[in-house]
GROMACS .gro file of C-alpha atoms in nm:
model
  493
    1MET     CA    1   1.102   0.259  -3.005
    2THR     CA    2   0.811   0.288  -3.249
    3SER     CA    3   0.482   0.113  -3.177
    4ASP     CA    4   0.527  -0.134  -3.464
    5LYS     CA    5   0.853  -0.254  -3.308
    6LEU     CA    6   0.717  -0.297  -2.957
    7ILE     CA    7   0.715  -0.646  -2.810
    8HIS     CA    8   0.413  -0.820  -2.658
    9ALA     CA    9   0.374  -0.912  -2.292
   10ARG     CA   10   0.425  -1.268  -2.182
   11ASN     CA   11   0.141  -1.486  -2.059
   12PHE     CA   12   0.156  -1.529  -1.681
   13SER     CA   13  -0.152  -1.743  -1.633
   14HIS     CA   14   0.069  -2.011  -1.475
   15LEU     CA   15   0.095  -1.780  -1.173
   16PHE     CA   16  -0.282  -1.738  -1.132
   17SER     CA   17  -0.456  -1.861  -0.821
   18ASP     CA   18  -0.702  -2.148  -0.828
   19GLU     CA   19  -0.981  -1.892  -0.783
   20ALA     CA   20  -0.866  -1.691  -1.085
   21ARG     CA   21  -0.838  -2.007  -1.297
   22ARG     CA   22  -1.192  -2.111  -1.203
   23ARG     CA   23  -1.345  -1.773  -1.274
   24LYS     CA   24  -1.490  -1.737  -1.624
   25PRO     CA   25  -1.572  -1.414  -1.808
   26SER     CA   26  -1.929  -1.300  -1.754
   27PRO     CA   27  -2.134  -1.371  -2.070
   28ILE     CA   28  -2.360  -1.074  -1.995
   29LYS     CA   29  -2.050  -0.854  -2.005
   30THR     CA   30  -2.007  -0.926  -2.375
   31THR     CA   31  -2.340  -0.760  -2.450
   32MET     CA   32  -2.224  -0.419  -2.325
   33ALA     CA   33  -2.053  -0.353  -2.655
   34TYR     CA   34  -2.400  -0.305  -2.803
   35PHE     CA   35  -2.542  -0.087  -2.523
   36GLN     CA   36  -2.467   0.242  -2.699
   37ASP     CA   37  -2.549   0.115  -3.048
   38PRO     CA   38  -2.858   0.307  -3.170
   39GLU     CA   39  -2.935   0.029  -3.418
   40VAL     CA   40  -2.981  -0.233  -3.144
   41VAL     CA   41  -3.287  -0.259  -2.920
   42PHE     CA   42  -3.114  -0.351  -2.595
   43LEU     CA   43  -3.323  -0.606  -2.404
   44GLY     CA   44  -3.029  -0.800  -2.269
   45ALA     CA   45  -2.960  -0.659  -1.924
   46GLY     CA   46  -3.151  -0.560  -1.611
   47MET     CA   47  -3.086  -0.186  -1.598
   48PRO     CA   48  -3.305   0.071  -1.421
   49PRO     CA   49  -3.427   0.351  -1.650
   50SER     CA   50  -3.183   0.641  -1.644
   51GLU     CA   51  -3.460   0.895  -1.703
   52ILE     CA   52  -3.575   0.848  -1.344
   53PHE     CA   53  -3.229   0.881  -1.188
   54PRO     CA   54  -3.287   1.171  -0.943
   55LEU     CA   55  -3.021   1.390  -1.106
   56LYS     CA   56  -3.057   1.608  -1.412
   57ALA     CA   57  -2.713   1.770  -1.383
   58MET     CA   58  -2.426   1.843  -1.146
   59SER     CA   59  -2.216   2.157  -1.133
   60ILE     CA   60  -1.846   2.149  -1.044
   61GLU     CA   61  -1.622   2.447  -0.968
   62VAL     CA   62  -1.249   2.385  -0.973
   63PRO     CA   63  -0.930   2.594  -0.988
   64ARG     CA   64  -0.828   2.703  -1.335
   65PRO     CA   65  -0.477   2.621  -1.462
   66PRO     CA   66  -0.203   2.738  -1.427
   67PHE     CA   67  -0.296   2.778  -1.053
   68VAL     CA   68  -0.116   3.107  -0.992
   69GLY     CA   69  -0.039   3.171  -0.626
   70GLY     CA   70  -0.043   2.808  -0.511
   71LEU     CA   71  -0.304   2.535  -0.507
   72ALA     CA   72  -0.473   2.637  -0.183
   73ARG     CA   73  -0.480   3.007  -0.277
   74CYS     CA   74  -0.584   2.992  -0.640
   75GLU     CA   75  -0.884   3.223  -0.681
   76ASP     CA   76  -0.936   3.184  -1.055
   77THR     CA   77  -1.188   2.904  -1.106
   78MET     CA   78  -1.380   2.735  -1.384
   79VAL     CA   79  -1.733   2.596  -1.362
   80GLY     CA   80  -1.859   2.294  -1.552
   81THR     CA   81  -2.197   2.125  -1.575
   82LEU     CA   82  -2.219   1.746  -1.593
   83SER     CA   83  -2.547   1.659  -1.762
   84ARG     CA   84  -2.751   1.342  -1.737
   85GLU     CA   85  -2.815   1.299  -2.106
   86GLN     CA   86  -2.558   1.285  -2.386
   87LYS     CA   87  -2.755   1.539  -2.593
   88ASP     CA   88  -2.737   1.796  -2.314
   89LEU     CA   89  -2.360   1.788  -2.264
   90THR     CA   90  -2.188   2.126  -2.290
   91PHE     CA   91  -1.841   1.970  -2.303
   92ASP     CA   92  -1.789   1.685  -2.547
   93LYS     CA   93  -1.546   1.490  -2.324
   94ASP     CA   94  -1.783   1.469  -2.028
   95VAL     CA   95  -1.929   1.137  -1.916
   96PRO     CA   96  -2.310   1.167  -1.924
   97LEU     CA   97  -2.456   1.082  -1.586
   98ALA     CA   98  -2.707   0.844  -1.745
   99ARG     CA   99  -2.411   0.626  -1.844
  100ALA     CA  100  -2.183   0.697  -1.547
  101LEU     CA  101  -2.448   0.592  -1.295
  102GLN     CA  102  -2.567   0.286  -1.489
  103TYR     CA  103  -2.449  -0.075  -1.472
  104GLY     CA  104  -2.170  -0.175  -1.706
  105ASN     CA  105  -1.840  -0.020  -1.798
  106SER     CA  106  -1.663  -0.216  -1.527
  107ARG     CA  107  -1.333  -0.142  -1.695
  108GLY     CA  108  -1.390   0.231  -1.658
  109GLN     CA  109  -1.558   0.512  -1.850
  110SER     CA  110  -1.390   0.564  -2.188
  111GLU     CA  111  -1.344   0.940  -2.147
  112LEU     CA  112  -1.153   0.888  -1.822
  113LEU     CA  113  -0.956   0.589  -1.953
  114ASN     CA  114  -0.845   0.782  -2.261
  115PHE     CA  115  -0.711   1.064  -2.045
  116LEU     CA  116  -0.533   0.825  -1.808
  117LYS     CA  117  -0.374   0.633  -2.095
  118GLU     CA  118  -0.234   0.953  -2.241
  119HIS     CA  119  -0.120   1.054  -1.891
  120THR     CA  120   0.059   0.719  -1.857
  121ARG     CA  121   0.230   0.762  -2.196
  122LEU     CA  122   0.345   1.108  -2.090
  123PHE     CA  123   0.518   0.987  -1.774
  124HIS     CA  124   0.619   0.628  -1.851
  125HIS     CA  125   0.764   0.464  -2.159
  126ILE     CA  126   0.635   0.107  -2.148
  127PRO     CA  127   0.840  -0.123  -2.373
  128TYR     CA  128   0.564  -0.366  -2.470
  129LYS     CA  129   0.264  -0.297  -2.691
  130ASP     CA  130  -0.036  -0.463  -2.529
  131TRP     CA  131  -0.059  -0.268  -2.203
  132ASP     CA  132  -0.386  -0.130  -2.074
  133ILE     CA  133  -0.561   0.040  -1.782
  134ILE     CA  134  -0.855  -0.059  -1.565
  135THR     CA  135  -1.015   0.161  -1.300
  136THR     CA  136  -1.039   0.051  -0.937
  137THR     CA  137  -1.170   0.182  -0.607
  138GLY     CA  138  -0.817   0.267  -0.494
  139SER     CA  139  -0.487   0.099  -0.419
  140THR     CA  140  -0.614  -0.097  -0.118
  141GLN     CA  141  -0.877  -0.271  -0.331
  142SER     CA  142  -0.623  -0.316  -0.612
  143TRP     CA  143  -0.384  -0.494  -0.374
  144ASP     CA  144  -0.659  -0.715  -0.235
  145ALA     CA  145  -0.763  -0.807  -0.590
  146SER     CA  146  -0.400  -0.883  -0.679
  147LEU     CA  147  -0.374  -1.125  -0.387
  148ARG     CA  148  -0.689  -1.306  -0.496
  149ILE     CA  149  -0.577  -1.326  -0.857
  150PHE     CA  150  -0.227  -1.461  -0.796
  151CYS     CA  151  -0.224  -1.635  -0.458
  152ASN     CA  152  -0.366  -1.945  -0.296
  153LYS     CA  153  -0.370  -1.998   0.078
  154GLY     CA  154  -0.015  -2.085   0.188
  155ASP     CA  155   0.156  -1.893  -0.094
  156THR     CA  156   0.425  -1.634  -0.025
  157VAL     CA  157   0.455  -1.261  -0.090
  158LEU     CA  158   0.758  -1.037  -0.037
  159LEU     CA  159   0.711  -0.696   0.124
  160GLU     CA  160   0.950  -0.426   0.243
  161GLU     CA  161   1.045  -0.498   0.603
  162TYR     CA  162   0.843  -0.194   0.710
  163THR     CA  163   0.531  -0.138   0.502
  164TYR     CA  164   0.172  -0.016   0.502
  165SER     CA  165   0.006  -0.225   0.771
  166SER     CA  166  -0.318  -0.281   0.577
  167SER     CA  167  -0.119  -0.447   0.298
  168VAL     CA  168   0.012  -0.704   0.544
  169GLU     CA  169  -0.328  -0.751   0.707
  170ALA     CA  170  -0.492  -0.817   0.369
  171ALA     CA  171  -0.233  -1.082   0.282
  172GLU     CA  172  -0.237  -1.251   0.622
  173ALA     CA  173  -0.618  -1.264   0.619
  174GLN     CA  174  -0.594  -1.473   0.301
  175GLY     CA  175  -0.358  -1.715   0.472
  176LEU     CA  176  -0.043  -1.600   0.293
  177ASN     CA  177   0.316  -1.598   0.415
  178CYS     CA  178   0.448  -1.241   0.437
  179VAL     CA  179   0.827  -1.230   0.413
  180PRO     CA  180   1.019  -0.906   0.480
  181MET     CA  181   1.283  -0.765   0.243
  182ALA     CA  182   1.575  -0.578   0.398
  183MET     CA  183   1.584  -0.207   0.321
  184ASP     CA  184   1.780   0.107   0.396
  185ASP     CA  185   1.738   0.479   0.321
  186GLU     CA  186   1.730   0.396  -0.052
  187GLY     CA  187   1.466   0.127  -0.027
  188ILE     CA  188   1.499  -0.246  -0.094
  189ILE     CA  189   1.858  -0.371  -0.081
  190PRO     CA  190   1.893  -0.588  -0.395
  191GLU     CA  191   2.200  -0.778  -0.278
  192LYS     CA  192   2.021  -0.891   0.038
  193LEU     CA  193   1.712  -0.979  -0.160
  194GLU     CA  194   1.921  -1.192  -0.396
  195ASN     CA  195   2.087  -1.365  -0.104
  196LEU     CA  196   1.746  -1.436   0.050
  197LEU     CA  197   1.613  -1.588  -0.273
  198GLU     CA  198   1.928  -1.792  -0.341
  199ASN     CA  199   1.915  -1.944   0.008
  200TRP     CA  200   1.537  -1.963   0.036
  201THR     CA  201   1.502  -2.330   0.126
  202GLY     CA  202   1.755  -2.293   0.404
  203VAL     CA  203   1.603  -1.975   0.547
  204TYR     CA  204   1.236  -2.068   0.502
  205PRO     CA  205   1.221  -2.449   0.475
  206GLY     CA  206   0.883  -2.573   0.363
  207THR     CA  207   0.766  -2.224   0.263
  208PRO     CA  208   0.685  -2.177  -0.108
  209MET     CA  209   0.900  -1.939  -0.311
  210PRO     CA  210   0.733  -1.599  -0.345
  211LYS     CA  211   0.487  -1.525  -0.623
  212LEU     CA  212   0.455  -1.152  -0.563
  213LEU     CA  213   0.699  -0.876  -0.476
  214TYR     CA  214   0.505  -0.584  -0.329
  215THR     CA  215   0.676  -0.247  -0.306
  216ILE     CA  216   0.586   0.116  -0.237
  217PRO     CA  217   0.885   0.262  -0.423
  218THR     CA  218   0.827   0.637  -0.380
  219GLY     CA  219   0.782   0.812  -0.046
  220GLN     CA  220   0.743   0.469   0.110
  221ASN     CA  221   0.490   0.426   0.388
  222PRO     CA  222   0.600   0.432   0.668
  223THR     CA  223   0.969   0.510   0.618
  224GLY     CA  224   0.940   0.798   0.370
  225CYS     CA  225   1.233   0.657   0.170
  226THR     CA  226   1.239   0.632  -0.210
  227LEU     CA  227   1.376   0.330  -0.394
  228SER     CA  228   1.682   0.431  -0.592
  229ASP     CA  229   1.642   0.408  -0.969
  230ASN     CA  230   1.983   0.240  -0.980
  231ARG     CA  231   1.847  -0.054  -0.782
  232LYS     CA  232   1.536  -0.117  -0.991
  233PRO     CA  233   1.700  -0.307  -1.281
  234TYR     CA  234   1.867  -0.541  -1.030
  235ILE     CA  235   1.535  -0.604  -0.854
  236TYR     CA  236   1.353  -0.653  -1.184
  237SER     CA  237   1.613  -0.908  -1.295
  238LEU     CA  238   1.550  -1.101  -0.972
  239ALA     CA  239   1.178  -1.098  -1.044
  240GLN     CA  240   1.258  -1.245  -1.386
  241LYS     CA  241   1.495  -1.507  -1.248
  242TYR     CA  242   1.253  -1.626  -0.980
  243ASP     CA  243   0.937  -1.566  -1.188
  244MET     CA  244   0.764  -1.316  -0.962
  245ILE     CA  245   0.503  -1.051  -1.037
  246ILE     CA  246   0.603  -0.703  -0.915
  247ILE     CA  247   0.316  -0.507  -0.759
  248GLU     CA  248   0.428  -0.144  -0.777
  249ASP     CA  249   0.206   0.058  -0.542
  250GLU     CA  250   0.256   0.428  -0.621
  251PRO     CA  251   0.006   0.653  -0.436
  252TYR     CA  252   0.286   0.900  -0.347
  253TYR     CA  253   0.455   0.907  -0.687
  254PHE     CA  254   0.363   1.268  -0.759
  255LEU     CA  255   0.463   1.386  -0.412
  256GLN     CA  256   0.831   1.379  -0.508
  257MET     CA  257   1.045   1.675  -0.405
  258ASP     CA  258   1.395   1.807  -0.442
  259PRO     CA  259   1.638   1.674  -0.177
  260TYR     CA  260   1.606   1.834   0.164
  261CYS     CA  261   1.860   2.102   0.251
  262PRO     CA  262   1.903   2.263   0.594
  263GLN     CA  263   1.745   2.606   0.618
  264ASP     CA  264   2.073   2.795   0.612
  265GLN     CA  265   2.177   2.619   0.289
  266ARG     CA  266   1.847   2.648   0.107
  267GLU     CA  267   1.803   2.869  -0.195
  268ALA     CA  268   1.516   3.105  -0.136
  269ALA     CA  269   1.426   3.092  -0.504
  270THR     CA  270   1.373   2.714  -0.509
  271ASN     CA  271   1.028   2.667  -0.657
  272ALA     CA  272   0.895   2.351  -0.818
  273GLU     CA  273   0.639   2.553  -1.011
  274ALA     CA  274   0.919   2.730  -1.200
  275LYS     CA  275   1.021   2.406  -1.374
  276SER     CA  276   0.894   2.340  -1.722
  277ASN     CA  277   0.656   2.048  -1.764
  278GLU     CA  278   0.929   1.854  -1.945
  279ALA     CA  279   1.182   1.920  -1.668
  280PHE     CA  280   0.926   1.818  -1.406
  281ILE     CA  281   0.856   1.488  -1.583
  282ARG     CA  282   1.229   1.416  -1.620
  283SER     CA  283   1.287   1.482  -1.251
  284LEU     CA  284   1.059   1.200  -1.137
  285SER     CA  285   1.169   0.851  -1.044
  286ARG     CA  286   1.153   0.579  -1.305
  287SER     CA  287   0.867   0.332  -1.286
  288PHE     CA  288   0.926  -0.044  -1.296
  289LEU     CA  289   0.695  -0.028  -1.599
  290GLU     CA  290   0.980   0.118  -1.804
  291LEU     CA  291   1.196  -0.188  -1.734
  292ASP     CA  292   0.916  -0.435  -1.795
  293ILE     CA  293   0.999  -0.630  -2.110
  294ASP     CA  294   0.790  -0.925  -1.987
  295GLY     CA  295   0.465  -0.767  -1.869
  296ARG     CA  296   0.522  -0.886  -1.510
  297VAL     CA  297   0.476  -0.542  -1.346
  298VAL     CA  298   0.134  -0.438  -1.214
  299ARG     CA  299   0.133  -0.068  -1.124
  300LEU     CA  300  -0.128   0.062  -0.879
  301ASP     CA  301  -0.215   0.432  -0.920
  302SER     CA  302  -0.464   0.644  -0.730
  303VAL     CA  303  -0.607   0.996  -0.694
  304SER     CA  304  -0.607   0.962  -0.314
  305LYS     CA  305  -0.305   1.193  -0.279
  306THR     CA  306  -0.344   1.402  -0.597
  307PHE     CA  307  -0.715   1.480  -0.552
  308ALA     CA  308  -0.877   1.336  -0.238
  309PRO     CA  309  -0.891   0.991  -0.075
  310GLY     CA  310  -1.270   0.996  -0.049
  311CYS     CA  311  -1.298   0.976  -0.428
  312ARG     CA  312  -1.212   0.604  -0.400
  313LEU     CA  313  -1.079   0.608  -0.754
  314GLY     CA  314  -0.762   0.445  -0.877
  315TRP     CA  315  -0.637   0.251  -1.174
  316ILE     CA  316  -0.408  -0.038  -1.258
  317VAL     CA  317  -0.155  -0.030  -1.541
  318GLY     CA  318  -0.040  -0.365  -1.674
  319SER     CA  319  -0.062  -0.608  -1.961
  320ARG     CA  320  -0.406  -0.651  -2.115
  321HIS     CA  321  -0.378  -1.025  -2.047
  322LEU     CA  322  -0.343  -0.964  -1.672
  323LEU     CA  323  -0.601  -0.684  -1.658
  324ASP     CA  324  -0.862  -0.906  -1.821
  325THR     CA  325  -0.835  -1.123  -1.512
  326TYR     CA  326  -0.886  -0.820  -1.286
  327TRP     CA  327  -1.188  -0.734  -1.502
  328ASN     CA  328  -1.337  -1.079  -1.444
  329LEU     CA  329  -1.294  -1.031  -1.068
  330HIS     CA  330  -1.445  -0.682  -1.075
  331GLU     CA  331  -1.755  -0.820  -1.244
  332VAL     CA  332  -1.836  -1.025  -0.933
  333SER     CA  333  -1.699  -0.791  -0.665
  334ILE     CA  334  -1.685  -0.411  -0.700
  335GLN     CA  335  -1.872  -0.416  -1.036
  336SER     CA  336  -1.716  -0.082  -1.127
  337THR     CA  337  -1.563   0.230  -0.980
  338CYS     CA  338  -1.816   0.483  -0.847
  339GLY     CA  339  -1.989   0.659  -1.137
  340PHE     CA  340  -1.996   0.992  -0.955
  341ALA     CA  341  -1.620   0.979  -0.898
  342GLN     CA  342  -1.546   0.882  -1.258
  343SER     CA  343  -1.773   1.150  -1.400
  344ILE     CA  344  -1.637   1.428  -1.178
  345ILE     CA  345  -1.268   1.337  -1.201
  346SER     CA  346  -1.295   1.285  -1.577
  347GLY     CA  347  -1.471   1.620  -1.609
  348ILE     CA  348  -1.196   1.797  -1.418
  349LEU     CA  349  -0.905   1.626  -1.591
  350ASN     CA  350  -1.039   1.670  -1.943
  351ARG     CA  351  -1.114   2.038  -1.879
  352TRP     CA  352  -0.762   2.092  -1.746
  353GLY     CA  353  -0.599   1.886  -2.020
  354GLN     CA  354  -0.266   1.707  -1.979
  355CYS     CA  355  -0.072   2.033  -1.940
  356GLY     CA  356  -0.315   2.164  -1.680
  357TYR     CA  357  -0.292   1.841  -1.480
  358VAL     CA  358   0.088   1.855  -1.491
  359ASP     CA  359   0.062   2.212  -1.359
  360TRP     CA  360  -0.150   2.077  -1.073
  361LEU     CA  361   0.106   1.806  -0.998
  362LYS     CA  362   0.386   2.065  -0.999
  363GLY     CA  363   0.182   2.266  -0.751
  364LEU     CA  364   0.149   1.959  -0.530
  365ARG     CA  365   0.527   1.924  -0.531
  366GLN     CA  366   0.563   2.284  -0.417
  367GLU     CA  367   0.304   2.250  -0.141
  368TYR     CA  368   0.457   1.930  -0.006
  369THR     CA  369   0.809   2.067  -0.031
  370LEU     CA  370   0.712   2.359   0.193
  371LYS     CA  371   0.544   2.122   0.441
  372ARG     CA  372   0.841   1.882   0.439
  373ASN     CA  373   1.091   2.163   0.489
  374TRP     CA  374   0.897   2.317   0.776
  375CYS     CA  375   0.871   1.979   0.949
  376LEU     CA  376   1.235   1.875   0.913
  377ASP     CA  377   1.362   2.224   1.000
  378HIS     CA  378   1.182   2.201   1.333
  379CYS     CA  379   1.280   1.837   1.388
  380HIS     CA  380   1.642   1.952   1.380
  381LYS     CA  381   1.557   2.247   1.603
  382TYR     CA  382   1.373   2.065   1.880
  383LEU     CA  383   1.471   1.696   1.880
  384PRO     CA  384   1.781   1.585   2.076
  385SER     CA  385   2.038   1.475   1.818
  386LYS     CA  386   2.221   1.270   2.082
  387VAL     CA  387   1.948   1.007   2.069
  388VAL     CA  388   1.735   1.090   1.762
  389THR     CA  389   1.817   1.057   1.391
  390VAL     CA  390   1.588   1.206   1.127
  391PRO     CA  391   1.651   1.064   0.777
  392PRO     CA  392   1.600   1.313   0.494
  393VAL     CA  393   1.276   1.277   0.300
  394SER     CA  394   1.239   1.341  -0.074
  395ALA     CA  395   0.886   1.214  -0.140
  396GLY     CA  396   0.555   1.129   0.020
  397MET     CA  397   0.376   1.234   0.337
  398PHE     CA  398   0.582   1.073   0.610
  399PHE     CA  399   0.900   1.113   0.810
  400MET     CA  400   1.065   0.869   1.046
  401LEU     CA  401   1.241   0.928   1.374
  402HIS     CA  402   1.501   0.671   1.477
  403VAL     CA  403   1.565   0.670   1.851
  404ASP     CA  404   1.859   0.487   2.008
  405ALA     CA  405   1.694   0.281   2.281
  406SER     CA  406   2.032   0.179   2.428
  407LYS     CA  407   2.090   0.538   2.542
  408HIS     CA  408   1.788   0.536   2.769
  409PRO     CA  409   1.922   0.519   3.128
  410GLU     CA  410   1.678   0.241   3.221
  411PHE     CA  411   1.694   0.040   2.899
  412GLN     CA  412   1.877  -0.259   3.050
  413THR     CA  413   1.703  -0.245   3.386
  414THR     CA  414   1.339  -0.135   3.383
  415PHE     CA  415   1.292  -0.232   3.016
  416GLN     CA  416   1.511  -0.546   3.028
  417GLY     CA  417   1.692  -0.449   2.708
  418ASN     CA  418   1.362  -0.486   2.519
  419LYS     CA  419   1.313  -0.198   2.276
  420ALA     CA  420   0.949  -0.295   2.218
  421LEU     CA  421   0.872  -0.223   2.583
  422LEU     CA  422   1.053   0.110   2.568
  423GLU     CA  423   0.883   0.200   2.239
  424ARG     CA  424   0.541   0.150   2.396
  425TYR     CA  425   0.643   0.348   2.703
  426ILE     CA  426   0.771   0.643   2.497
  427TYR     CA  427   0.458   0.634   2.281
  428GLU     CA  428   0.233   0.656   2.587
  429LYS     CA  429   0.442   0.934   2.741
  430CYS     CA  430   0.418   1.136   2.420
  431VAL     CA  431   0.040   1.091   2.396
  432ALA     CA  432   0.003   1.196   2.759
  433ALA     CA  433   0.211   1.506   2.684
  434GLY     CA  434  -0.006   1.595   2.384
  435VAL     CA  435   0.165   1.463   2.070
  436LEU     CA  436   0.103   1.137   1.884
  437LEU     CA  437   0.328   0.949   1.644
  438ALA     CA  438   0.279   0.597   1.514
  439CYS     CA  439   0.508   0.324   1.649
  440GLY     CA  440   0.743   0.177   1.392
  441SER     CA  441   0.670  -0.174   1.515
  442TRP     CA  442   0.313  -0.139   1.390
  443PHE     CA  443   0.446  -0.145   1.034
  444LYS     CA  444   0.710  -0.417   1.069
  445VAL     CA  445   0.659  -0.731   0.864
  446LYS     CA  446   0.711  -1.030   1.089
  447SER     CA  447   0.882  -1.338   0.952
  448PRO     CA  448   0.645  -1.635   0.906
  449THR     CA  449   0.906  -1.875   1.046
  450SER     CA  450   1.006  -1.852   1.409
  451GLY     CA  451   1.378  -1.855   1.465
  452VAL     CA  452   1.463  -1.669   1.145
  453GLU     CA  453   1.709  -1.390   1.215
  454LYS     CA  454   1.528  -1.057   1.228
  455VAL     CA  455   1.606  -0.809   0.951
  456ASN     CA  456   1.824  -0.523   1.079
  457ASP     CA  457   1.754  -0.620   1.440
  458ASN     CA  458   1.922  -0.364   1.668
  459THR     CA  459   1.843  -0.123   1.947
  460THR     CA  460   1.687   0.143   1.726
  461MET     CA  461   1.323   0.234   1.785
  462SER     CA  462   1.133   0.409   1.507
  463PHE     CA  463   0.833   0.637   1.506
  464ARG     CA  464   0.638   0.759   1.203
  465GLY     CA  465   0.504   1.111   1.170
  466THR     CA  466   0.332   1.302   0.892
  467TYR     CA  467   0.357   1.662   0.775
  468ALA     CA  468   0.079   1.637   0.516
  469SER     CA  469  -0.221   1.786   0.695
  470VAL     CA  470  -0.065   1.938   1.007
  471PRO     CA  471  -0.084   2.322   1.023
  472PRO     CA  472   0.255   2.495   1.070
  473ASP     CA  473   0.182   2.617   1.423
  474ALA     CA  474   0.061   2.273   1.529
  475MET     CA  475   0.375   2.114   1.380
  476VAL     CA  476   0.597   2.345   1.585
  477LYS     CA  477   0.396   2.273   1.899
  478GLY     CA  478   0.400   1.897   1.844
  479LEU     CA  479   0.773   1.873   1.773
  480SER     CA  480   0.851   2.098   2.068
  481ILE     CA  481   0.651   1.871   2.300
  482LEU     CA  482   0.815   1.564   2.149
  483GLY     CA  483   1.162   1.710   2.198
  484GLU     CA  484   1.097   1.800   2.560
  485THR     CA  485   0.949   1.457   2.630
  486LEU     CA  486   1.248   1.274   2.482
  487LYS     CA  487   1.498   1.497   2.661
  488LYS     CA  488   1.322   1.433   2.990
  489GLU     CA  489   1.292   1.057   2.944
  490PHE     CA  490   1.653   1.018   2.827
  491LYS     CA  491   1.777   1.243   3.111
  492LEU     CA  492   1.921   1.505   2.876
  493ILE     CA  493   1.785   1.795   3.083
   0.00000   0.00000   0.00000
């Protein structure tokens, strides 16, 4: 579809919170368009003089594409200097520190935004014309801002039945109703979601219909599952029917891998780096953005998993109409994303170029594939299959262990048939033995209405582990201890 035939996003201001409706654009913000104009003497804002910023330049050394030998072992590097003044720049796409570290630019530095927009076009084909990007301090802040923009106290948000605990805590702290959506190994189950929405007043009497549908589609935290592309149109149509905004939180999007195969069935030559850039892009899951003919999808992106979480740099992709509202909020909250982070990340990305960054992302896939394979290989080696199930993982940083509580010899007696008690007991036994996993119950979204039937309530306990930053020897040790602990507690030895 050519740009002149693209549609425009709908106006969703009817879904804004009272706070968002009350907030007006900052008049001082309108003056920033003249800040770089050499013909204008700028007396309109209280800015400290950049010539006394205590930095004249910063030097960065980064791996040089195409990252031969793996990301952690790449010895070929490139050095760049980020200068304070525009006139001293040695690379024309750098952000001068005098501007990066100054007030203003709360939407993001133009050099970084231009790269990220081209990056978005490369990976996602958005069907409407007036989409845009705004930088953030990461997905957690983006989610908190989304709640403030769309929700009043007492409103309702939908979340996967197991989800990132901070997402729930942020919503509950604002007095919102958090309602779980049933899921399986392929993510949200659309048929069950439709049934929930159709029978809402009977299931949640007196609770408002949801405004937001929050999902972590790829490498979901904590389950590690990835929402099937086949289910996304169904879910999007439900968002249209019930007039919801979809918040698509994708920090693990570029940690997608080929399906897991047992070690004896694995091709030794499998190597993500061998794929062409085009093949790599085609292999990735489809974003809700590509289905979004209304402009009701807000995608949260971040460098926390592709660069480093301490950068505190992310961005939101959505309709310009919606992002203007985020901009208004940023003006009175975070002001802007850290200037150091924007300058450094922009400097790296623009030096690499789009092809170089894709090479980096392909390298990430390879690194995480090796870590995932090592972890699951040893799960199958050490964990007792009579009581433990390990779902395959094809994206992200996490794996889940499902343990059949009913097979514990004291489940009905000592633990009174209560899997929560047994979960806590097993957790403490594992920690005492020297291995720690997170309890699945920590991530479970609890229904706001007592008496509502629990989603997928059964005797299965779940524990979340990660393979992301655990050295191979430590992974073997930890899974060996875990296996021995479970065998002992379930009387399998």
